[in-house]
Amino acid sequence: MDFLRPATLDEALAVKAERPGAVPLAGGTDVMVELNFDHRRPEALLDLTGIGALAEWSITDGQVVLGAGVPYTRIIAELGDTLPGLAMAARTVGSPQIRNRGTVGGNLGAASPAGDTHPVLLAAGARIEVASVRGTRLVPAEEFYTGVKRNALDPDELITAVRLPAARGLEQFAKVGTRNAMVIAVCAFALVLHPERAGVGAAIGSAAPTPRRASEAERFLAAELPWDTPGALPDSLKRRFGELVAGATEPIDDVRGSAAYRRHALAVLARRTLTWAWNDHQERGKSCA
Amino acid sequence: MRLNVTVNGESKQADDVWAGESLLYVLRERLGLPGSKNACEQGECGSCTVYLDDVPVCSCLVAAGQTEGRRVRTVEGLADGDRLDPVQQSFVDNGAVQCGFCTPGLVVAAHDLLGRVPDPSDEEIREALAGNLCRCTGYEKILDAVRSAALATEGS
Ligand SMILES: Cc1cc2nc3c(=O)[nH]c(=O)nc-3n(C[C@H](O)[C@H](O)[C@H](O)COP(=O)(O)OP(=O)(O)OC[C@H]3O[C@@H](n4cnc5c(N)ncnc54)[C@H](O)[C@@H]3O)c2cc1C
Ligand code: FES
Ligand code: FES
């Protein structure tokens, strides 16, 4: 096995084109577990932590370009206000040590159905910036997850960044697990409301072969929410939203939970996050008035 | 490959490092620093916690090659000669050590917390230590140790 340590992105892309079997290594919190347990013996590791550009973020025209290698701890500390949904998800990842190393690029590379950033990226309409020696392309999050632990990357491609709108909307994330730290989600849910254009993004994690949007639930909510008269929401509306979210799932029974529990819990998370986001909407309305 | 890394302030070299080798393995098996413990090798227990360029990480999940040219500080690098760091002393004084296997990782994690937050709340202590497992103490004595280390460092 070789250890390859490119200093620039161009160098890394050239290596990846020449050696598509080289496994990218960012924070290592997924890759190293597989190596330590002999689950994987790639021909080479392609360490991306020497490439400064991947560990930066910037904001242009209301779009955040978040480098694939920015660790969760920095997302929480530096982007808590700009990307509140992603920061909420980041706070629930593993432990402080894991958040100090783990990255969104790595979460996308692993493409686990239980990865915590995926529901947020889907609900926020993120685009994944992917590069190779052939050029750069932007993959909408909903086209990125192609199967259990599979993604839309070609063998010569690397994830360079995630682009998502700096929050003007109301963002929420919630996750069910057995304790407050160090848990892989039993199920997770992200919600983004855009009152200015009556838009809704809603997505589920850990309840289908891939993370996915709950499109019918999104359409229902966009049409039914009393956007301009933000009073308390009727229970019937919240319940229906929860049912539609549960209907978007395709869960399995596994060690972390049963399919029935996941469906039930997601309906609850959907109602709860809607209540929280709507409360924030009402608060904002008051402070503008 | 040959690895050059600064450990506890000293430049170190290790030869014949395998590409998939962890920093933890290099520390324990090649550099004679067995303070960082190997318990799970999957990031769950925190007993291998070290500073990498001032940031606490699980050394079992860092590839040795990723530390080329960087600074590592292990539990062995906390004491000042024979004088224990206040966090270490506090673990001893408060009975926070039973079998001791989790101690090095917890000491590094607590040391980092007090470096960032000199007077942490109980929530902050629990959050900061959430990545470190202890099978013996039930954690109460560990919380006591961190609280009293905070008081001790405040006075100094
Ligand atoms: C103890 C523990 C707890 C965890 N808890 C959680 C949790 O609560 N929630 C959660 O979502 N995850 C969790 N994880 C999994 C892991 O931390 C996350 O998936 C993390 O985001 C991975 O990021 P990384 O930078 O460490 O990835 P790495 O391990 O470096 O890489 C992961 C995968 O992505 C690929 N990759 C990395 N960067 C790129 C890139 N730029 N381009 C192309 N491919 C790339 C790698 O080749 C590999 O296949 C946990 C892991 C551990 C060990
Ligand atoms: S040995 Fe590294 S976290 Fe357990
Ligand atoms: S003292 Fe034994 S594991 Fe903590």
Short mmCIF file of C-alpha atoms and ligand atoms in Angstrom, two decimals:
data_model
loop_
_atom_site.label_atom_id
_atom_site.label_comp_id
_atom_site.label_asym_id
_atom_site.label_seq_id
_atom_site.Cartn_x
_atom_site.Cartn_y
_atom_site.Cartn_z
CA MET A 1 0.00 0.00 0.00
CA ASP A 2 1.27 3.48 -0.87
CA PHE A 3 0.71 6.66 1.07
CA LEU A 4 0.26 9.57 -1.31
CA ARG A 5 0.38 13.10 -0.01
CA PRO A 6 -0.40 15.70 -2.70
CA ALA A 7 0.17 19.34 -1.71
CA THR A 8 -2.31 20.82 -4.18
CA LEU A 9 -5.70 19.90 -5.59
CA ASP A 10 -4.29 19.69 -9.13
CA GLU A 11 -1.71 17.20 -7.97
CA ALA A 12 -4.40 15.18 -6.16
CA LEU A 13 -6.62 15.07 -9.25
CA ALA A 14 -3.71 13.96 -11.42
CA VAL A 15 -2.97 11.13 -8.98
CA LYS A 16 -6.64 10.12 -8.80
CA ALA A 17 -6.83 10.01 -12.62
CA GLU A 18 -3.75 7.82 -12.79
CA ARG A 19 -4.67 5.63 -9.82
CA PRO A 20 -8.44 5.48 -9.47
CA GLY A 21 -8.02 2.75 -6.83
CA ALA A 22 -6.34 5.16 -4.43
CA VAL A 23 -8.71 5.78 -1.51
CA PRO A 24 -9.10 9.43 -0.48
CA LEU A 25 -8.33 10.04 3.19
CA ALA A 26 -9.65 13.14 4.96
CA GLY A 27 -10.36 12.99 8.72
CA GLY A 28 -9.98 9.20 8.57
CA THR A 29 -12.89 8.56 10.94
CA ASP A 30 -14.43 6.13 8.47
CA VAL A 31 -11.37 5.00 6.50
CA MET A 32 -9.12 4.25 9.48
CA VAL A 33 -11.74 2.08 11.17
CA GLU A 34 -11.89 -0.03 8.01
CA LEU A 35 -8.09 -0.28 7.86
CA ASN A 36 -7.70 -1.07 11.57
CA PHE A 37 -10.18 -3.93 11.24
CA ASP A 38 -8.79 -5.27 7.98
CA HIS A 39 -12.04 -4.59 6.16
CA ARG A 40 -10.23 -2.75 3.45
CA ARG A 41 -6.77 -2.97 1.88
CA PRO A 42 -6.62 -0.36 -0.87
CA GLU A 43 -3.59 -0.15 -3.15
CA ALA A 44 -2.98 3.38 -1.91
CA LEU A 45 -4.24 6.08 0.44
CA LEU A 46 -4.60 9.55 -1.00
CA ASP A 47 -4.24 11.91 1.95
CA LEU A 48 -6.14 15.14 1.31
CA THR A 49 -5.22 16.90 4.57
CA GLY A 50 -2.15 18.52 3.03
CA ILE A 51 -4.33 20.50 0.59
CA GLY A 52 -5.06 23.81 2.26
CA ALA A 53 -7.81 24.86 -0.18
CA LEU A 54 -10.06 21.95 0.85
CA ALA A 55 -10.09 23.17 4.45
CA GLU A 56 -11.43 26.65 3.64
CA TRP A 57 -14.88 28.15 3.23
CA SER A 58 -16.11 31.36 1.65
CA ILE A 59 -19.36 33.16 0.88
CA THR A 60 -20.11 34.61 -2.56
CA ASP A 61 -23.49 36.00 -3.66
CA GLY A 62 -25.28 34.42 -0.73
CA GLN A 63 -23.79 30.99 -1.47
CA VAL A 64 -21.51 29.28 1.00
CA VAL A 65 -18.74 27.28 -0.61
CA LEU A 66 -17.72 24.88 2.14
CA GLY A 67 -14.47 23.04 1.45
CA ALA A 68 -14.84 19.25 1.63
CA GLY A 69 -12.15 19.08 4.33
CA VAL A 70 -13.48 21.58 6.89
CA PRO A 71 -13.94 19.56 10.11
CA TYR A 72 -17.26 19.61 11.99
CA THR A 73 -15.80 21.52 14.95
CA ARG A 74 -15.01 24.45 12.65
CA ILE A 75 -18.45 24.33 11.00
CA ILE A 76 -20.00 24.62 14.47
CA ALA A 77 -17.64 27.42 15.59
CA GLU A 78 -17.42 29.43 12.37
CA LEU A 79 -20.68 28.79 10.52
CA GLY A 80 -23.26 28.30 13.28
CA ASP A 81 -25.22 31.40 12.17
CA THR A 82 -24.70 31.02 8.43
CA LEU A 83 -25.50 27.32 8.14
CA PRO A 84 -27.60 26.64 11.25
CA GLY A 85 -29.06 23.34 10.01
CA LEU A 86 -25.68 21.91 9.08
CA ALA A 87 -24.20 23.12 12.37
CA MET A 88 -27.03 21.41 14.29
CA ALA A 89 -26.30 18.15 12.51
CA ALA A 90 -22.55 18.61 13.05
CA ARG A 91 -23.08 19.01 16.81
CA THR A 92 -24.65 15.54 16.96
CA VAL A 93 -21.78 13.75 15.19
CA GLY A 94 -19.79 11.31 17.35
CA SER A 95 -17.76 13.03 20.06
CA PRO A 96 -15.47 16.07 20.29
CA GLN A 97 -12.53 14.00 19.02
CA ILE A 98 -14.56 12.75 16.03
CA ARG A 99 -15.86 16.26 15.25
CA ASN A 100 -12.30 17.60 15.35
CA ARG A 101 -11.39 15.30 12.45
CA GLY A 102 -14.56 14.31 10.58
CA THR A 103 -15.62 16.30 7.51
CA VAL A 104 -18.65 16.77 5.27
CA GLY A 105 -16.53 15.55 2.34
CA GLY A 106 -15.94 12.33 4.25
CA ASN A 107 -19.62 11.99 5.16
CA LEU A 108 -20.45 12.33 1.44
CA GLY A 109 -17.65 9.98 0.42
CA ALA A 110 -18.93 7.31 2.79
CA ALA A 111 -22.54 8.03 1.75
CA SER A 112 -23.94 6.02 4.64
CA PRO A 113 -27.74 6.18 4.78
CA ALA A 114 -27.22 7.23 8.42
CA GLY A 115 -24.75 10.06 7.75
CA ASP A 116 -25.97 13.09 9.68
CA THR A 117 -25.23 15.82 7.18
CA HIS A 118 -27.20 14.26 4.33
CA PRO A 119 -30.75 15.24 5.38
CA VAL A 120 -29.60 18.83 5.84
CA LEU A 121 -27.83 18.96 2.48
CA LEU A 122 -30.96 17.57 0.80
CA ALA A 123 -33.41 19.87 2.58
CA ALA A 124 -31.24 22.94 1.97
CA GLY A 125 -30.86 22.19 -1.74
CA ALA A 126 -27.07 21.83 -1.56
CA ARG A 127 -24.96 21.08 -4.60
CA ILE A 128 -21.87 18.94 -4.34
CA GLU A 129 -18.83 20.30 -6.18
CA VAL A 130 -16.93 17.43 -7.72
CA ALA A 131 -13.65 17.70 -9.65
CA SER A 132 -11.39 15.59 -11.84
CA VAL A 133 -8.72 16.31 -14.44
CA ARG A 134 -11.66 16.45 -16.88
CA GLY A 135 -13.18 19.44 -15.11
CA THR A 136 -15.58 20.41 -12.34
CA ARG A 137 -19.28 19.63 -12.05
CA LEU A 138 -22.02 20.42 -9.56
CA VAL A 139 -24.19 17.51 -8.47
CA PRO A 140 -27.49 18.36 -6.74
CA ALA A 141 -27.60 16.56 -3.38
CA GLU A 142 -30.66 14.54 -4.42
CA GLU A 143 -28.70 13.05 -7.33
CA PHE A 144 -25.62 12.34 -5.24
CA TYR A 145 -26.78 9.35 -3.19
CA THR A 146 -27.15 6.42 -5.57
CA GLY A 147 -27.41 3.42 -3.23
CA VAL A 148 -26.43 2.08 0.17
CA LYS A 149 -22.96 3.60 0.74
CA ARG A 150 -22.74 4.50 -2.94
CA ASN A 151 -22.53 7.94 -4.49
CA ALA A 152 -22.37 9.64 -7.87
CA LEU A 153 -18.57 10.02 -7.96
CA ASP A 154 -16.67 8.67 -10.93
CA PRO A 155 -13.47 6.77 -10.05
CA ASP A 156 -11.25 9.70 -11.03
CA GLU A 157 -13.25 12.31 -9.12
CA LEU A 158 -12.84 14.00 -5.75
CA ILE A 159 -15.33 16.05 -3.78
CA THR A 160 -13.93 19.56 -3.48
CA ALA A 161 -16.75 21.47 -1.79
CA VAL A 162 -20.40 21.71 -0.90
CA ARG A 163 -22.35 24.76 -2.05
CA LEU A 164 -25.40 25.79 -0.15
CA PRO A 165 -27.35 28.96 0.41
CA ALA A 166 -26.37 31.03 3.43
CA ALA A 167 -29.41 30.66 5.64
CA ARG A 168 -32.18 33.07 5.08
CA GLY A 169 -34.66 30.32 5.78
CA LEU A 170 -35.56 28.58 9.02
CA GLU A 171 -33.56 25.41 9.51
CA GLN A 172 -34.02 22.51 11.90
CA PHE A 173 -32.39 19.11 12.36
CA ALA A 174 -33.34 16.32 14.74
CA LYS A 175 -31.96 12.84 15.30
CA VAL A 176 -33.02 9.84 17.36
CA GLY A 177 -30.35 7.79 19.10
CA THR A 178 -29.75 5.92 22.32
CA ARG A 179 -27.67 8.63 23.99
CA ASN A 180 -26.67 12.23 23.35
CA ALA A 181 -23.20 11.44 22.09
CA MET A 182 -21.53 8.85 19.93
CA VAL A 183 -24.62 7.48 18.25
CA ILE A 184 -25.30 6.52 14.70
CA ALA A 185 -28.78 7.84 13.97
CA VAL A 186 -31.71 5.46 14.38
CA CYS A 187 -33.36 8.03 12.15
CA ALA A 188 -32.86 11.71 11.41
CA PHE A 189 -34.83 14.55 9.86
CA ALA A 190 -34.04 18.00 8.46
CA LEU A 191 -36.47 20.79 7.66
CA VAL A 192 -35.90 24.12 5.92
CA LEU A 193 -38.69 26.71 5.53
CA HIS A 194 -38.39 29.67 3.16
CA PRO A 195 -41.25 32.03 4.07
CA GLU A 196 -40.24 34.61 1.44
CA ARG A 197 -41.03 32.20 -1.37
CA ALA A 198 -43.34 29.77 0.41
CA GLY A 199 -40.75 27.02 -0.04
CA VAL A 200 -40.14 23.87 2.00
CA GLY A 201 -37.24 21.42 2.08
CA ALA A 202 -37.66 18.20 4.09
CA ALA A 203 -35.42 15.14 4.11
CA ILE A 204 -34.91 11.93 6.04
CA GLY A 205 -31.86 9.94 7.09
CA SER A 206 -31.42 6.33 8.21
CA ALA A 207 -34.87 5.28 7.03
CA ALA A 208 -34.32 4.22 3.41
CA PRO A 209 -31.46 2.76 1.34
CA THR A 210 -30.25 6.32 0.79
CA PRO A 211 -30.92 9.63 2.45
CA ARG A 212 -33.84 11.16 0.56
CA ARG A 213 -36.21 14.08 0.32
CA ALA A 214 -39.81 13.72 1.42
CA SER A 215 -41.18 15.42 -1.70
CA GLU A 216 -44.88 14.91 -1.13
CA ALA A 217 -44.56 16.22 2.41
CA GLU A 218 -42.67 19.25 1.06
CA ARG A 219 -45.39 20.05 -1.47
CA PHE A 220 -48.16 19.61 1.09
CA LEU A 221 -46.51 21.95 3.56
CA ALA A 222 -45.62 24.59 0.97
CA ALA A 223 -49.26 24.75 -0.11
CA GLU A 224 -50.90 24.51 3.32
CA LEU A 225 -48.76 26.65 5.64
CA PRO A 226 -50.40 30.01 6.44
CA TRP A 227 -47.18 31.81 5.46
CA ASP A 228 -48.50 35.37 5.80
CA THR A 229 -50.52 34.89 8.96
CA PRO A 230 -48.14 33.04 11.22
CA GLY A 231 -50.30 31.99 14.16
CA ALA A 232 -50.16 28.64 15.90
CA LEU A 233 -50.43 25.74 13.43
CA PRO A 234 -53.43 23.42 13.57
CA ASP A 235 -52.61 19.94 14.93
CA SER A 236 -54.24 18.37 11.89
CA LEU A 237 -51.70 20.06 9.60
CA LYS A 238 -48.74 18.92 11.70
CA ARG A 239 -50.12 15.39 11.88
CA ARG A 240 -50.65 15.18 8.13
CA PHE A 241 -47.12 16.45 7.54
CA GLY A 242 -45.78 13.77 9.88
CA GLU A 243 -47.75 11.08 8.06
CA LEU A 244 -46.42 12.18 4.68
CA VAL A 245 -42.85 12.18 6.00
CA ALA A 246 -43.32 8.68 7.42
CA GLY A 247 -44.77 7.68 4.04
CA ALA A 248 -41.57 8.75 2.29
CA THR A 249 -39.49 6.23 4.25
CA GLU A 250 -38.51 2.70 3.31
CA PRO A 251 -36.96 1.58 6.57
CA ILE A 252 -35.57 -1.78 7.64
CA ASP A 253 -35.44 -3.64 10.96
CA ASP A 254 -31.90 -3.66 12.28
CA VAL A 255 -29.94 -3.60 15.54
CA ARG A 256 -30.59 0.09 16.01
CA GLY A 257 -34.36 -0.03 15.62
CA SER A 258 -37.34 -1.56 13.88
CA ALA A 259 -38.85 -0.27 10.67
CA ALA A 260 -42.10 0.50 12.48
CA TYR A 261 -40.29 2.49 15.16
CA ARG A 262 -38.39 4.49 12.54
CA ARG A 263 -41.61 5.39 10.73
CA HIS A 264 -43.24 6.43 13.98
CA ALA A 265 -40.22 8.39 15.21
CA LEU A 266 -39.86 10.27 11.93
CA ALA A 267 -43.47 11.41 12.05
CA VAL A 268 -42.76 12.75 15.54
CA LEU A 269 -39.52 14.45 14.47
CA ALA A 270 -41.34 16.01 11.50
CA ARG A 271 -44.06 17.50 13.72
CA ARG A 272 -41.53 18.71 16.27
CA THR A 273 -39.12 20.36 13.85
CA LEU A 274 -42.08 22.01 12.10
CA THR A 275 -43.25 23.44 15.42
CA TRP A 276 -39.76 24.74 16.23
CA ALA A 277 -39.23 26.27 12.80
CA TRP A 278 -42.69 27.84 12.80
CA ASN A 279 -42.09 29.32 16.26
CA ASP A 280 -38.89 30.89 14.90
CA HIS A 281 -40.89 32.23 11.96
CA GLN A 282 -43.36 33.86 14.35
CA GLU A 283 -40.51 35.33 16.41
CA ARG A 284 -38.92 36.80 13.30
CA GLY A 285 -42.28 38.26 12.25
CA LYS A 286 -42.57 39.98 15.63
CA SER A 287 -39.06 41.41 15.57
CA CYS A 288 -39.63 42.80 12.04
CA ALA A 289 -42.99 44.37 12.91
CA MET B 1 7.98 5.15 4.60
CA ARG B 2 9.96 7.32 6.98
CA LEU B 3 7.96 9.55 9.29
CA ASN B 4 9.16 12.84 10.78
CA VAL B 5 6.98 14.17 13.55
CA THR B 6 7.46 16.34 16.61
CA VAL B 7 6.29 14.50 19.71
CA ASN B 8 6.14 16.27 23.07
CA GLY B 9 8.50 18.93 21.75
CA GLU B 10 11.13 16.56 20.36
CA SER B 11 11.72 15.77 16.69
CA LYS B 12 11.21 12.07 16.15
CA GLN B 13 11.77 9.74 13.25
CA ALA B 14 10.21 6.38 12.60
CA ASP B 15 11.26 4.09 9.78
CA ASP B 16 9.39 1.43 7.81
CA VAL B 17 6.05 2.90 8.77
CA TRP B 18 3.29 1.08 6.89
CA ALA B 19 0.92 3.30 4.85
CA GLY B 20 -2.15 2.20 6.77
CA GLU B 21 -0.53 2.44 10.19
CA SER B 22 -2.19 4.60 12.83
CA LEU B 23 -0.53 7.34 14.83
CA LEU B 24 -1.43 5.32 17.92
CA TYR B 25 0.62 2.36 16.70
CA VAL B 26 3.61 4.58 15.92
CA LEU B 27 3.47 6.19 19.36
CA ARG B 28 3.17 2.92 21.27
CA GLU B 29 5.15 0.46 19.20
CA ARG B 30 7.80 2.58 17.48
CA LEU B 31 8.41 5.57 19.72
CA GLY B 32 8.13 3.88 23.12
CA LEU B 33 5.23 6.01 24.32
CA PRO B 34 2.65 3.55 25.68
CA GLY B 35 0.71 6.22 27.64
CA SER B 36 -1.95 6.50 24.94
CA LYS B 37 -3.99 3.32 25.22
CA ASN B 38 -5.32 1.03 22.54
CA ALA B 39 -8.75 -0.25 23.48
CA CYS B 40 -11.13 -0.15 20.52
CA GLU B 41 -9.27 1.16 17.46
CA GLN B 42 -12.54 2.60 16.19
CA GLY B 43 -12.86 6.01 17.79
CA GLU B 44 -15.43 4.91 20.37
CA CYS B 45 -13.50 4.92 23.64
CA GLY B 46 -11.17 7.93 23.51
CA SER B 47 -8.39 6.16 25.44
CA CYS B 48 -5.95 6.98 22.61
CA THR B 49 -6.67 10.73 22.70
CA VAL B 50 -3.66 12.96 21.93
CA TYR B 51 -3.21 16.51 20.72
CA LEU B 52 -2.43 16.89 17.02
CA ASP B 53 -1.33 20.50 16.48
CA ASP B 54 -3.22 21.46 19.67
CA VAL B 55 -6.46 19.69 18.68
CA PRO B 56 -7.52 16.53 20.58
CA VAL B 57 -8.02 13.56 18.28
CA CYS B 58 -8.29 9.79 18.50
CA SER B 59 -4.79 8.74 17.49
CA CYS B 60 -6.16 5.34 16.37
CA LEU B 61 -8.01 7.15 13.56
CA VAL B 62 -5.14 9.30 12.34
CA ALA B 63 -2.92 7.72 9.70
CA ALA B 64 0.69 8.09 10.77
CA GLY B 65 1.54 9.62 7.39
CA GLN B 66 -0.93 12.43 8.04
CA THR B 67 1.24 13.65 10.93
CA GLU B 68 4.34 14.22 8.80
CA GLY B 69 5.88 17.52 9.87
CA ARG B 70 3.24 18.13 12.51
CA ARG B 71 3.18 18.37 16.30
CA VAL B 72 1.80 15.66 18.58
CA ARG B 73 1.42 15.97 22.34
CA THR B 74 0.63 12.85 24.33
CA VAL B 75 -0.24 12.31 27.97
CA GLU B 76 3.50 11.82 28.58
CA GLY B 77 4.03 15.42 27.49
CA LEU B 78 1.73 17.05 30.03
CA ALA B 79 3.79 16.89 33.23
CA ASP B 80 6.60 19.35 33.85
CA GLY B 81 9.42 16.98 34.83
CA ASP B 82 8.32 15.32 38.06
CA ARG B 83 5.56 17.85 38.59
CA LEU B 84 2.26 16.49 37.37
CA ASP B 85 -0.04 18.75 35.41
CA PRO B 86 -2.87 20.06 37.66
CA VAL B 87 -5.33 17.84 35.75
CA GLN B 88 -3.23 14.74 36.41
CA GLN B 89 -2.74 15.67 40.07
CA SER B 90 -6.44 16.23 40.44
CA PHE B 91 -7.28 12.80 38.98
CA VAL B 92 -4.95 11.25 41.58
CA ASP B 93 -6.27 13.34 44.48
CA ASN B 94 -9.93 12.73 43.65
CA GLY B 95 -9.79 8.96 43.23
CA ALA B 96 -10.67 9.31 39.54
CA VAL B 97 -8.31 6.46 38.60
CA GLN B 98 -9.24 2.83 39.16
CA CYS B 99 -7.80 0.42 36.57
CA GLY B 100 -6.38 3.49 34.83
CA PHE B 101 -6.92 2.36 31.28
CA CYS B 102 -9.17 5.29 30.36
CA THR B 103 -7.13 7.82 32.34
CA PRO B 104 -4.61 9.05 29.73
CA GLY B 105 -7.37 9.83 27.24
CA LEU B 106 -9.56 11.50 29.83
CA VAL B 107 -6.66 13.55 31.14
CA VAL B 108 -5.87 14.86 27.65
CA ALA B 109 -9.55 15.61 26.94
CA ALA B 110 -9.94 17.40 30.30
CA HIS B 111 -6.67 19.27 29.78
CA ASP B 112 -7.97 20.54 26.45
CA LEU B 113 -11.30 21.59 27.96
CA LEU B 114 -9.65 23.61 30.75
CA GLY B 115 -7.31 25.22 28.23
CA ARG B 116 -10.33 26.51 26.29
CA VAL B 117 -12.85 26.97 29.12
CA PRO B 118 -11.13 27.67 32.45
CA ASP B 119 -14.34 27.50 34.49
CA PRO B 120 -16.59 24.97 32.77
CA SER B 121 -20.17 24.16 33.76
CA ASP B 122 -21.08 20.53 34.44
CA GLU B 123 -22.76 20.37 31.02
CA GLU B 124 -19.57 21.59 29.37
CA ILE B 125 -17.52 18.97 31.23
CA ARG B 126 -19.91 16.17 30.25
CA GLU B 127 -19.94 17.33 26.63
CA ALA B 128 -16.14 17.58 26.48
CA LEU B 129 -15.70 14.08 27.92
CA ALA B 130 -18.49 12.45 25.88
CA GLY B 131 -15.95 10.72 23.65
CA ASN B 132 -14.15 8.97 26.52
CA LEU B 133 -15.45 5.77 28.07
CA CYS B 134 -14.63 4.52 31.58
CA ARG B 135 -15.75 1.07 32.71
CA CYS B 136 -14.72 1.44 36.36
CA THR B 137 -15.47 4.74 38.04
CA GLY B 138 -19.03 5.56 37.07
CA TYR B 139 -17.65 8.98 36.08
CA GLU B 140 -18.58 10.84 39.29
CA LYS B 141 -14.99 10.97 40.56
CA ILE B 142 -13.83 12.01 37.11
CA LEU B 143 -16.25 14.94 37.14
CA ASP B 144 -14.99 15.82 40.65
CA ALA B 145 -11.41 15.72 39.35
CA VAL B 146 -12.15 18.07 36.47
CA ARG B 147 -14.06 20.48 38.73
CA SER B 148 -11.24 20.66 41.24
CA ALA B 149 -8.59 20.92 38.50
CA ALA B 150 -10.53 23.94 37.23
CA LEU B 151 -10.33 25.51 40.68
CA ALA B 152 -6.62 24.65 40.99
CA THR B 153 -5.70 26.14 37.61
CA GLU B 154 -7.81 29.22 38.27
CA GLY B 155 -5.70 29.96 41.31
CA SER B 156 -2.41 29.56 39.47
C1 LIG C 1 -16.75 6.85 16.88
C2 LIG C 1 -17.39 7.37 15.62
C3 LIG C 1 -18.61 8.03 15.70
C4 LIG C 1 -19.22 8.52 14.53
N1 LIG C 1 -20.41 9.17 14.65
C5 LIG C 1 -21.01 9.64 13.53
C6 LIG C 1 -22.24 10.34 13.63
O1 LIG C 1 -22.78 10.56 14.72
N2 LIG C 1 -22.82 10.79 12.48
C7 LIG C 1 -22.23 10.60 11.26
O2 LIG C 1 -22.78 11.04 10.25
N3 LIG C 1 -21.06 9.93 11.14
C8 LIG C 1 -20.44 9.46 12.24
N4 LIG C 1 -19.26 8.78 12.13
C9 LIG C 1 -18.70 8.52 10.79
C10 LIG C 1 -17.70 9.58 10.31
O3 LIG C 1 -17.15 10.30 11.39
C11 LIG C 1 -18.35 10.58 9.35
O4 LIG C 1 -18.87 9.91 8.25
C12 LIG C 1 -17.35 11.65 8.88
O5 LIG C 1 -18.06 12.69 8.24
C13 LIG C 1 -16.29 11.11 7.94
O6 LIG C 1 -15.42 12.17 7.60
P1 LIG C 1 -13.85 11.93 7.48
O7 LIG C 1 -13.28 13.21 7.01
O8 LIG C 1 -13.30 11.40 8.75
O9 LIG C 1 -13.82 10.83 6.35
P2 LIG C 1 -12.74 9.73 5.92
O10 LIG C 1 -12.78 8.58 6.84
O11 LIG C 1 -11.43 10.36 5.66
O12 LIG C 1 -13.40 9.32 4.52
C14 LIG C 1 -14.68 8.73 4.45
C15 LIG C 1 -14.98 8.30 3.02
O13 LIG C 1 -15.05 9.41 2.16
C16 LIG C 1 -14.04 9.37 1.17
N5 LIG C 1 -13.60 10.76 1.01
C17 LIG C 1 -13.18 11.60 2.00
N6 LIG C 1 -12.95 12.82 1.50
C18 LIG C 1 -13.22 12.77 0.17
C19 LIG C 1 -13.16 13.72 -0.89
N7 LIG C 1 -12.79 14.98 -0.70
N8 LIG C 1 -13.51 13.31 -2.15
C20 LIG C 1 -13.90 12.03 -2.37
N9 LIG C 1 -13.99 11.08 -1.39
C21 LIG C 1 -13.64 11.45 -0.14
C22 LIG C 1 -13.02 8.38 1.68
O14 LIG C 1 -12.31 7.76 0.63
C23 LIG C 1 -13.90 7.40 2.43
O15 LIG C 1 -14.50 6.51 1.54
C24 LIG C 1 -18.61 8.31 13.27
C25 LIG C 1 -17.37 7.66 13.20
C26 LIG C 1 -16.76 7.20 14.36
C27 LIG C 1 -15.44 6.50 14.28
S1 FES C 2 -8.52 3.18 20.83
FE1 FES C 2 -8.84 5.04 19.76
S2 FES C 2 -10.81 5.60 20.41
FE2 FES C 2 -10.60 3.63 21.31
S1 FES C 3 -10.57 3.60 35.50
FE1 FES C 3 -10.87 1.69 34.53
S2 FES C 3 -11.75 2.27 32.65
FE2 FES C 3 -11.71 4.12 33.71
#
